[in-house]
Amino acid sequence: MTDAFAERTRRCQQRLDAADADALVLFPSTNLFYLSGFREHPGERHLLLFVPKDDDPVFVVPDMYGEQIADESWISDVRTWSDGDDPLSLVGSVADEFDLHGGHLLVDDRMWALFTQGLRRTLPDATFGLASEAIDSLRMRKDETEIEALRTAGEVADRASVEIRELGEDAIGMTESELAAEIEARLSDAGGDELAFDTIVGSGPNGAKPHHGHGDREIGSGDPVVLDFGAFVGGYPGDQTRTVVFAGDPPEGYEEVHRAVLEAEQAGVDAAEPGVTAESVDRAAREVIESYGYGEEFIHRTGHGVGLDVHEGPYIVEGNDLELEPGMVFSVEPGIYLPGEFGVRIEDLVVITEDGCERLNDSPRTWQSL
């Protein structure tokens, strides 16, 4: 992977030139990992990666990270500072070397204010933009290594999905939180490294809240239950939603609503191919739900890109005229939400191929348990 990280950095530098920017400045984030191969959570110490337009990248890091980064990243220029030193002095010397004091710098979109303010104090004559201007278009097109990790994460989610359906009547009487714990255990057993996001188990009326999470409500006979979950595998997440009735007869109107969402999801998948716009996929799914008379109850976009972050570009939403390209991975997840009654959402991840798209999930999409 060393060559892949280096190649990504070179391509990103080409985009810096096109964006009329002089350097990229990253801190611990998925952007930093994407270019350097080094993964770390943000902390209170200055750990920055400078990617100048025309020169090799430079890490500015605390002493304690020097050896670790040298081992884990392809970037060889690692400059360290000690506790008690002023890290901004080292930042200033890097800026001197690359002539950045009056330059235009693209900083990590999620960089903490502690570090952005430090950059502004150190480089008062510089101007600043967002790293996404140069890096997002790269990250949206996954390479085969990334796609294979996403396939594996999809398989992990599929296995957990089937096993949870097989609970059938045993799920009746469990709380949402207890069922979430069952899902999470099965994701781990199937090979997931860690949760991709907080598991959603929305039973009965809680299913009408798209990001409900999970709570103490007990799952009853006939309750529709929205299940949205996934795990990271090799740094890439699964993300799958199914809506299941574990036992008993569902409420009146549920079967029609589930059918509408299932047809809308299929329409979105069918519409996804190279050259079409992101908004056209949203429109294909939305038109099905509108035809059933539930257009006002579909209250979110049809999907979002998935990669190192669970939510990233491309966003599958009206108004996004971005043309889809091979290697783009995103969710197709229409839903209908009836407040006080129930909700239905069905979600798969897809990757755009040369002549269409490939689903990365294949667990049952029906509403019955197994």
XYZ file of N, CA, C and O in Angstrom, residues 28 38-43 45-47 61-71 78 80-81:
96
model
N -4.787 14.778 12.413
C -5.287 13.395 12.476
C -6.746 13.281 12.008
O -7.655 13.815 12.648
N -0.802 6.842 7.841
C -0.727 6.901 9.305
C -2.096 7.256 9.859
O -2.716 8.227 9.440
N -2.544 6.449 10.817
C -3.878 6.631 11.399
C -3.754 6.981 12.877
O -3.047 6.300 13.637
N -4.453 8.029 13.291
C -4.442 8.440 14.689
C -5.679 9.270 14.971
O -6.235 9.910 14.069
N -6.120 9.271 16.224
C -7.237 10.123 16.628
C -6.706 11.516 16.967
O -5.558 11.664 17.411
N -7.519 12.546 16.799
C -7.071 13.895 17.174
C -6.749 13.974 18.661
O -7.376 13.306 19.489
N -5.768 14.791 18.975
C -5.399 15.040 20.365
C -5.040 16.497 20.547
O -5.117 17.302 19.608
N -2.120 17.815 21.127
C -0.805 18.207 20.635
C -0.844 18.456 19.122
O -1.589 17.802 18.404
N 0.013 19.363 18.671
C 0.107 19.660 17.243
C 0.742 18.485 16.502
O 1.934 18.188 16.680
N -0.059 17.807 15.689
C 0.408 16.753 14.795
C -0.155 17.102 13.425
O -1.344 16.925 13.169
N 5.377 16.744 14.249
C 4.720 15.865 15.226
C 5.430 15.926 16.578
O 6.607 16.274 16.661
N 4.716 15.574 17.650
C 5.372 15.437 18.952
C 6.434 14.335 18.921
O 6.317 13.368 18.154
N 7.457 14.476 19.761
C 8.535 13.487 19.824
C 8.021 12.061 19.925
O 8.566 11.145 19.310
N 6.967 11.876 20.705
C 6.492 10.529 20.999
C 5.968 9.808 19.752
O 5.798 8.594 19.755
N 5.703 10.547 18.668
C 5.175 9.946 17.447
C 6.233 9.734 16.368
O 5.937 9.127 15.339
N 7.431 10.256 16.577
C 8.416 10.244 15.513
C 8.719 8.869 14.957
O 8.637 8.623 13.745
N 9.069 7.936 15.833
C 9.422 6.598 15.379
C 8.210 5.870 14.801
O 8.324 5.146 13.801
N 7.066 6.054 15.425
C 5.848 5.380 14.963
C 5.490 5.799 13.545
O 5.190 4.957 12.687
N 5.540 7.088 13.272
C 5.198 7.562 11.929
C 6.228 7.092 10.913
O 5.879 6.705 9.786
N 7.502 7.084 11.301
C 8.543 6.592 10.393
C 8.288 5.145 9.997
O 8.579 4.732 8.868
N 7.726 4.356 10.916
C 7.435 2.948 10.638
C 6.167 2.760 9.823
O 6.069 1.825 9.014
N 10.053 13.607 8.810
C 9.261 13.698 10.042
C 10.024 14.590 11.021
O 11.103 14.223 11.502
N 10.134 16.664 14.600
C 9.512 16.496 15.913
C 9.756 17.702 16.806
O 10.736 18.434 16.651
N 8.852 17.879 17.740
C 8.987 18.885 18.786
C 8.732 18.223 20.135
O 8.027 17.211 20.223
